[in-house]
C-alpha atoms as one frame of an Amber mdcrd trajectory, in Angstrom:
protein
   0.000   0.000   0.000   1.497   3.897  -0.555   1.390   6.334   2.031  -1.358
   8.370   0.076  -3.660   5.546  -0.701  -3.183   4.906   3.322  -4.162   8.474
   4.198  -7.018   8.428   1.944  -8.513   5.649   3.478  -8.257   6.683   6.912
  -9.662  10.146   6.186 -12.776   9.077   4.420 -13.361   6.122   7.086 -13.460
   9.318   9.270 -10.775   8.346  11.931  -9.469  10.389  14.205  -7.967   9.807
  18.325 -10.198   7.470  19.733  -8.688   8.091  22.993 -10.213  11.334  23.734
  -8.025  13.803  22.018  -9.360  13.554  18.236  -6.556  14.205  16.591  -7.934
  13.520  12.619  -5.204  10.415  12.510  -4.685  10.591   8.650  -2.596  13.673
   9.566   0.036  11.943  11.625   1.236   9.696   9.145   4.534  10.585   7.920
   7.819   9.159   6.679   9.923  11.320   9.288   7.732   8.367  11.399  10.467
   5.638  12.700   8.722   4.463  15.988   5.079   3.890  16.482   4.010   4.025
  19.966   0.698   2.348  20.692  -1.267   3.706  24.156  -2.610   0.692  25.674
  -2.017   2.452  28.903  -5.694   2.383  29.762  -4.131   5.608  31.649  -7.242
   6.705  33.957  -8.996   4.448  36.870 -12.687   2.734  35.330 -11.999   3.415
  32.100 -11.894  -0.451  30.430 -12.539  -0.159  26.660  -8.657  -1.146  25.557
  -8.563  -3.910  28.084 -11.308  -5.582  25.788  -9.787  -4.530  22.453  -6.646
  -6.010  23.354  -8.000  -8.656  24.777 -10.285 -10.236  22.247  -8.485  -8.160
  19.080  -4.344  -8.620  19.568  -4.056 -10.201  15.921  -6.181  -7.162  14.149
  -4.178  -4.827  16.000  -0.659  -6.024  14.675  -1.544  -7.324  11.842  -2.311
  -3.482  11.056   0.526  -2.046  12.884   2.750  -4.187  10.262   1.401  -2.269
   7.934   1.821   0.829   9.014   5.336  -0.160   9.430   5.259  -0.821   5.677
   3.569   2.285   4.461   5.323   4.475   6.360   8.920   2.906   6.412   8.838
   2.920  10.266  11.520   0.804  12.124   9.117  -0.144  14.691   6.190  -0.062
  16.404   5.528  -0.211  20.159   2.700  -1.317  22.343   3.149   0.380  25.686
   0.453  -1.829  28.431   1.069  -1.524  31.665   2.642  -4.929  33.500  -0.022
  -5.374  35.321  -2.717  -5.893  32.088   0.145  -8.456  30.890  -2.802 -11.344
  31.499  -4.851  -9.575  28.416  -2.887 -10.501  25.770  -2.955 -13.867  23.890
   0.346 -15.522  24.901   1.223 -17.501  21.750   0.606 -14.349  20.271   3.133
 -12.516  22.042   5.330 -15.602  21.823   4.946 -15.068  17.694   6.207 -11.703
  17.663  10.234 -11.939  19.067  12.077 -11.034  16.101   9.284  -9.011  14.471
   9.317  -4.885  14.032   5.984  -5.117  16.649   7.321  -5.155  20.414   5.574
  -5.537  23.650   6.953  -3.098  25.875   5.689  -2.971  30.235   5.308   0.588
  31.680   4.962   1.156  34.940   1.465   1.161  36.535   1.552   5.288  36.674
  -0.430   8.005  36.366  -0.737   9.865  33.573   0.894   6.895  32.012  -1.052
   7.738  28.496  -0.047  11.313  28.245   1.928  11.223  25.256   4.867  13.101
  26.896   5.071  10.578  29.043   4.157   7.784  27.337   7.048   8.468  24.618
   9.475   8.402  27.338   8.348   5.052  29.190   8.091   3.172  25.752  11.146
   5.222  24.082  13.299   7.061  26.247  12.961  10.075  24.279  11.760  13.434
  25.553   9.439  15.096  23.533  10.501  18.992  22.803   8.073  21.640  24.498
   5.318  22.683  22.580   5.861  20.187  20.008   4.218  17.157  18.903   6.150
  13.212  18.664   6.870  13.156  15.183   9.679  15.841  16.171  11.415  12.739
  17.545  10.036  10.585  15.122   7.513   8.847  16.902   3.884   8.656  16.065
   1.070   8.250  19.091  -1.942   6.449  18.429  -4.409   4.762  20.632  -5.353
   1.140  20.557  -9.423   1.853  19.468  -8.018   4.010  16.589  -5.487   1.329
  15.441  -8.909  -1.284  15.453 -10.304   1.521  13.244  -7.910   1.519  11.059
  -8.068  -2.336  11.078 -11.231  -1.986   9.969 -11.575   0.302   7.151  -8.228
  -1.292   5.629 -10.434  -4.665   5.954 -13.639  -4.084   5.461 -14.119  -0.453
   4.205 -16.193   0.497   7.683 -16.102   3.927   8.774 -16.048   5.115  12.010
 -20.167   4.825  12.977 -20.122   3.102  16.590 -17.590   3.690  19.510 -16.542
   1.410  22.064 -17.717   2.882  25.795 -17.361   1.844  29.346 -20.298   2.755
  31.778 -19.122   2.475  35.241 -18.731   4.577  38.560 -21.618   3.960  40.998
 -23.290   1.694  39.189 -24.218  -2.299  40.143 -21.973  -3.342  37.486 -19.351
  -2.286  35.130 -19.835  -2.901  31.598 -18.626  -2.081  27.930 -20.560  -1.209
  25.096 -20.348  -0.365  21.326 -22.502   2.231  20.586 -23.907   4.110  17.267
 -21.911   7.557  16.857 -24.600  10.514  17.343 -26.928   8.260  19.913 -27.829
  10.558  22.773 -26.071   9.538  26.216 -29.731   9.598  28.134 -30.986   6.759
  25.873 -27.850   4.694  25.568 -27.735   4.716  29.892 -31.266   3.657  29.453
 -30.631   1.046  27.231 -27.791  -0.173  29.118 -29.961  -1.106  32.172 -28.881
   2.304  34.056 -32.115   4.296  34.397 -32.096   5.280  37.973 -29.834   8.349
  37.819 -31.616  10.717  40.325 -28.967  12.498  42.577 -25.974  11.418  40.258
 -23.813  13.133  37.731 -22.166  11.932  34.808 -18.678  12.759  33.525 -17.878
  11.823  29.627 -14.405  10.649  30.334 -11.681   9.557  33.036 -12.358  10.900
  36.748  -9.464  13.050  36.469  -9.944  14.698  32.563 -13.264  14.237  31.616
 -16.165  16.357  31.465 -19.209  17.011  32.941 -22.278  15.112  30.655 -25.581
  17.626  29.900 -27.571  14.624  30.195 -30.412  16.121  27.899 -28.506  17.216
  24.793 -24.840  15.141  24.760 -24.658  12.845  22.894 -22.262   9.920  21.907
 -18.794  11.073  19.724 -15.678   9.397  18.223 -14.047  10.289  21.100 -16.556
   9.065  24.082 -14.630   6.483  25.736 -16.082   6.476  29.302 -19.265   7.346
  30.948 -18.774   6.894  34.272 -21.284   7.969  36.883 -20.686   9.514  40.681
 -23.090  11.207  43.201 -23.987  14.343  42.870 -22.395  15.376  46.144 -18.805
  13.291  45.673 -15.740  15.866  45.426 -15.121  14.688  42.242 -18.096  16.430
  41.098 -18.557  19.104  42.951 -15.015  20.697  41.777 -15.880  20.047  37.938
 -18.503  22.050  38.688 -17.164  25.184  40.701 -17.068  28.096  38.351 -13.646
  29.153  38.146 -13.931  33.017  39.021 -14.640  30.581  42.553 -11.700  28.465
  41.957  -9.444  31.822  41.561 -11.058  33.395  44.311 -10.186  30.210  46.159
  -6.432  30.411  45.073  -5.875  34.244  45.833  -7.028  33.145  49.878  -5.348
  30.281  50.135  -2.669  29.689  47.400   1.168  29.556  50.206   3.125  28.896
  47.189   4.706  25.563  48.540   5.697  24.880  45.033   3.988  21.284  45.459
   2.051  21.804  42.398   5.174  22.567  39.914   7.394  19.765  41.754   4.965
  16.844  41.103   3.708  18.048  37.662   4.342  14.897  35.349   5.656  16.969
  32.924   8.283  19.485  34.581   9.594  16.110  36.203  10.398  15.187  32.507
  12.467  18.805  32.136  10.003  20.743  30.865  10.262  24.296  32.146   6.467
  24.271  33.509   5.895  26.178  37.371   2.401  25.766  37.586   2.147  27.333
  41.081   3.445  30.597  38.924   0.475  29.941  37.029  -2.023  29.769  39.818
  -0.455  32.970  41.128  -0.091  35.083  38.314  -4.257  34.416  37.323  -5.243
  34.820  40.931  -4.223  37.698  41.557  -4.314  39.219  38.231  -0.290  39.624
  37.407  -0.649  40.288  33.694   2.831  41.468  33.302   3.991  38.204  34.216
   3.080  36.982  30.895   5.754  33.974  30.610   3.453  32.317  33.750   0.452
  32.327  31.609   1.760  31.054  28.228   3.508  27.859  30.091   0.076  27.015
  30.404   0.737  25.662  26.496   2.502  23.064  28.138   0.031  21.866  30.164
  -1.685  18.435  29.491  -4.620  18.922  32.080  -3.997  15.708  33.867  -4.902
  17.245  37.218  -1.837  15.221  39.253  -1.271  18.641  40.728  -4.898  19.562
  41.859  -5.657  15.765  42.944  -1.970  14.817  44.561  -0.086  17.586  44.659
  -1.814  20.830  46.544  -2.385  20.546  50.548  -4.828  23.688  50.252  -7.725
  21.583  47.847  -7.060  24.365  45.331  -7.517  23.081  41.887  -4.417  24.200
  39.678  -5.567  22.071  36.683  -8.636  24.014  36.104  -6.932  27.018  36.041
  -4.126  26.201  34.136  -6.682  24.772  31.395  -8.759  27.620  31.501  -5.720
  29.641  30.571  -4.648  27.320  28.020  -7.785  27.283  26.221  -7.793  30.951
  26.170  -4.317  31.432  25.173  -5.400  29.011  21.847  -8.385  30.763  21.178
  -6.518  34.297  21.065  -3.672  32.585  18.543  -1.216  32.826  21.262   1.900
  30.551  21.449   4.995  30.409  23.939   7.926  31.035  22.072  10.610  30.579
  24.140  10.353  26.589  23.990  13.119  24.257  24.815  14.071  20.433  24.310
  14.886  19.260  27.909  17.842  16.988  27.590  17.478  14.889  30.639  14.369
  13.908  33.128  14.812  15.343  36.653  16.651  13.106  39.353  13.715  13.398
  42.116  11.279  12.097  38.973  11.611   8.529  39.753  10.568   9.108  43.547
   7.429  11.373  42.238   5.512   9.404  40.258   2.040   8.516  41.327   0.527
   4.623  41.314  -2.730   3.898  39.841  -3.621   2.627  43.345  -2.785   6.170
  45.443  -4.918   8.215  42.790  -7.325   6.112  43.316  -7.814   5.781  46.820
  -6.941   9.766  46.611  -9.832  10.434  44.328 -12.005   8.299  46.578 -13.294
   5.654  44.292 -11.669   2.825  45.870 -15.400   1.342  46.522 -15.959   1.678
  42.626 -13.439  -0.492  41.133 -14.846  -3.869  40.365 -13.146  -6.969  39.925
 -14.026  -6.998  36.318 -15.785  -5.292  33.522 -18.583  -7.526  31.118 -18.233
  -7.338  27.749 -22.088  -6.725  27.031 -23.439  -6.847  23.407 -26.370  -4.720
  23.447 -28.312  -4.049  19.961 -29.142  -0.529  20.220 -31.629   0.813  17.963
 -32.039   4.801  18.130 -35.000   6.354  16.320 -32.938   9.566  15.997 -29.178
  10.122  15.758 -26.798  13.443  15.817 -24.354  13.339  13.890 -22.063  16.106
  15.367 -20.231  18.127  12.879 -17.197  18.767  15.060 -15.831  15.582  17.196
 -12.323  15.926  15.939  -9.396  18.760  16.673  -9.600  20.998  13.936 -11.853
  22.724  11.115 -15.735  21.369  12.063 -17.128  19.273   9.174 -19.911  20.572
   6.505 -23.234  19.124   5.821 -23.454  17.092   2.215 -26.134  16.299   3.077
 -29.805  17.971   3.445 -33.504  17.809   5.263 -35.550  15.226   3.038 -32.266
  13.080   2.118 -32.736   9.404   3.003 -29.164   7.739   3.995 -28.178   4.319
   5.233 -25.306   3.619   8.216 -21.776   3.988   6.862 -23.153   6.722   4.200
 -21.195  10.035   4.245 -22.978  12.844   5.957 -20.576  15.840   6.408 -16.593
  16.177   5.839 -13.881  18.695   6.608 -12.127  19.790   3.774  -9.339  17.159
   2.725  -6.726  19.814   2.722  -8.089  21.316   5.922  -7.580  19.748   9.339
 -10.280  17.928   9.816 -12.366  14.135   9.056 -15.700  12.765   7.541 -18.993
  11.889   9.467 -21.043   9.227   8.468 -24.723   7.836   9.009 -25.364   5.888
  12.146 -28.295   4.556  11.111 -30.651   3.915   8.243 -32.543   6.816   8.364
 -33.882  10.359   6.499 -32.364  13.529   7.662 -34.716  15.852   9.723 -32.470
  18.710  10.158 -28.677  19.890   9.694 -27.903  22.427  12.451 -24.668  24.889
  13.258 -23.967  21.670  15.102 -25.545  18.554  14.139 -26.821  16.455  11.428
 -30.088  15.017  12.556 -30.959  11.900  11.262 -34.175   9.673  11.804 -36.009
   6.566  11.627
C-alpha cells in the first residue's frame, strides 16, 4: 500500500484519536515516522474499553501495525500496556512476535501513564521537545481503538459509525458497550440497564480529565470512551462544577506557594520548564505582566496530578491552568521561548504517582470492580446526531440535506481534505430531519 492511498482511506473512514483527544489520525502519518508508539495504557482508573480490544483483538491490531510499518517505512512499532494488564494478551501471540518490528513493551502502573509526553518516554526514552508534537522525535502516538479503526476500514471499508464505551462509577456493574456515533447519552444509559440516575452526575471521560455530561442534549462522539457515573455530592463532582472566578477566588485566599504543584507536575519532572504554582499565582491575583506564567500554560496536558496529589490547600491548579490554556489558543497565542529538555529530573523517579494512590486519593476505591462484562447490546435509536465537530480541527460541513434518506456507513458531512479535519457518516438507516450549526439530525 502507498502512504497516500493509506491516508485516503483513513480520512474518508473518518478516523481520528479514539482516545479522547481527536486528533484527525490521517494527519500523523509521515515518513519522518520511525517508531510507532501504541497507548494501551488504559491511563485513567474505570476506564476499560482497551482492556477488551486487546483482549479479544491482539491479531487485528498487529496485523495493522505491520502495515503501518510498511507504508510508512517505520523501524518499529511499540505497544506500551502496563505490567499489570500483561494477562490480556494472547500468549502464543506474544510468543509469535520476538524477532518481528511489533514489540511488547511494560510501563509502569503510573499516572498519567497515556499522556503522550510521558508515554514516549516510558516506551522510548525520548523526551518530547516543548510545545511540540512526537513526530519531532520521530515517533507517532496512536491509541489502541483508533489502530482497530484503522483495522477496519483497511479490511472491510467500515467507517467510524459506533464507539466502544465503558459505563461504570456507581453503578451495580461495570460494563462495555459499542454504541452508534450521534446516539444521545440519556438513551444509551437507558438502554444499558442504568435508568435510575436521580442524585448522580455523569462525567464523559476519566475521573481526572473528563467532562461534565448535559444529560439532555450530549450525545455519543468518536471520542466518548467512558461514561462513568458519581453522586452528585462526591468531590469529584462538585469541583468540575465550581465556576472558576470561585476556583481563583479560592487560590488568591489560600494559594502559600509551597511549590507542590510545579514539583509533582508529570511533565516538569520530565524537564520541561512548567511552574504551575506561577500559574495559579499570576491568574489569581491578576499579574498580567507576568506573561511567561500564563503562556507555560501551552505546556500543560490537564492531567490534574497537581490539583488531585499535589496541593495541601484543595485548590484546583488544573482548572486554572486549562482555563488559561484554552484561552491562550483561542486568542492565537503561542509560547515562544520553547526548549528540548535533555534529561528527566533526578527526584522524577521518587514522584511518580501509582494507579492505586490516585485512586484511593480520588475516593473511588469502593468503585473499582473486579471486572468489567463485555455486554453486546443491539441498540436501535430512532434519531441520531451526527455532530459536525468531534475531531481537533476545522468542524465538518453538511453534504447532506432535510428530506435526504441515507443508510449507516453513508457520508454525511466532511472537513475539507486539505483542511484539518475528518468525515462523518450515518449511524443509522434513516432520512435527515435537520442539519444544524452543530448537528446532522438523522431519523427513523
Amino acid at each position: 500500500m502507498v502512504f497516500e492511498e493509506l491516508q485516503k482511506i483513513v480520512y474518508e473512514a473518518g478516523i481520528v484519536g479514539a482516545g479522547g483527544a481527536g486528533f484527525p489520525t490521517h494527519r500523523k502519518f509521515s515518513d519522518k515516522v520511525k517508531q510507532i508508539v501504541v497507548n494501551a495504557a488504559e491511563c485513567e482508573p474505570l476506564m476499560m474499553v482497551d482492556h477488551h480490544i486487546l483482549e479479544h483483538h491482539l491479531q487485528s491490531l498487529v496485523d495493522t501495525l505491520n502495515i503501518l510499518i510498511d507504508t510508512m517505512g517505520a523501524d518499529e512499532a511499540i505497544i506500551g500496556i502496563k505490567g499489570k494488564n500483561m494477562h490480556l494478551l494472547d500468549s502464543k501471540i506474544v510468543a509469535s512476535l520476538e524477532g518481528t518490528k511489533v514489540k511488547i513493551k511494560e510501563i509502569p502502573d503510573i499516572y498519567p501513564a497515556g499522556d503522550e509526553v510521558v508515554l514516549t518516554y516510558e516506551t522510548t526514552g525520548k523526551i518530547i521537545p516543548e510545545g511540540s508534537i512526537p513526530v519531532m522525535v520521530g515517533v507517532m502516538v496512536i491509541n489502541v481503538e483508533t489502530i482497530y479503526n484503522i483495522h477496519q476500514a483497511l479490511t472491510k471499508s467500515a467507517p467510524v459509525t459506533e464507539k466502544y464505551i465503558t459505563i461504570g462509577g456507581d453503578v451495580p456493574e461495570d460494563i462495555t458497550v459499542k454504541a452508534p456515533i450521534g446516539m444521545k447519552i440519556s438513551e444509551l444509559l437507558a438502554a444499558s440497564g442504568y435508568k435510575n440516575l436521580e442524585d448522580k452526575e455523569i462525567i464523559n471521560g476519566g475521573p481526572m480529565m473528563g467532562k461534565l455530561v448535559d444529560i439532555e442534549n450530549d450525545v455519543v462522539t468518536k471520542t466518548t470512551k467512558g461514561l462513568l457515573v458519581f453522586p452528585k455530592t462526591h468531590s469529584i463532582i462538585q469541583r468540575k462544577k465550581m465556576p472558576i472566578s470561585m476556583t481563583l477566588k479560592r487560590a488568591s485566599a489560600a494559594c502559600c506557594n509551597c511549590t507542590m504543584c510545579s514539583d509533582m507536575c508529570p511533565r516538569n519532572l520530565l524537564g520541561y520548564d512548567l511552574h504551575v504554582h506561577k500559574t495559579v499565582r499570576a491568574a489569581s491575583h491578576s499579574e498580567v505582566n507576568d506573561s511567561e506564567s500564563f503562556l507555560q500554560s501551552a505546556l500543560c496536558c490537564g492531567c490534574g496530578i497537581c490539583t488531585v496529589i499535589a496541593c495541601q490547600q484543595m485548590l484546583d491548579p488544573q482548572k486554572i491552568s486549562m482555563e488559561i490554556k484554552g484561552s491562550l489558543a483561542k486568542h492565537g497565542l503561542r509560547r515562544q521561548n520553547n526548549k528540548a529538555p535533555e534529561k528527566v529530573r533526578e527526584e522524577r523517579a521518587s514522584r511518580l504517582v501509582s494507579s492505586s494512590v490516585l485512586i484511593d486519593r480520588l475516593g473511588i476505591r469502593k468503585y473499582v470492580k473486579p471486572s468489567v462484562e463485555r455486554r453486546y447490546i443491539e441498540f436501535n435509536p430512532d434519531k441520531v446526531y451526527i455532530e459536525l465537530k468531534q475531531h481537533v480541527g476545522k468542524p465538518a460541513a453538511a453534504t447532506v440535506k432535510p428530506g435526504d434518506k441515507v443508510t449507516v456507513g453513508q457520508v454525511v458531512a466532511q472537513t475539507a481534505y486539505e483542511d484539518l479535519g475528518t468525515t462523518m457518516h450515518s449511524s443509522i438507516n434513516g432520512k435527515v430531519s435537520a442539519v444544524t450549526d452543530r448537528f446532522v439530525i438523522i431519523e427513523k
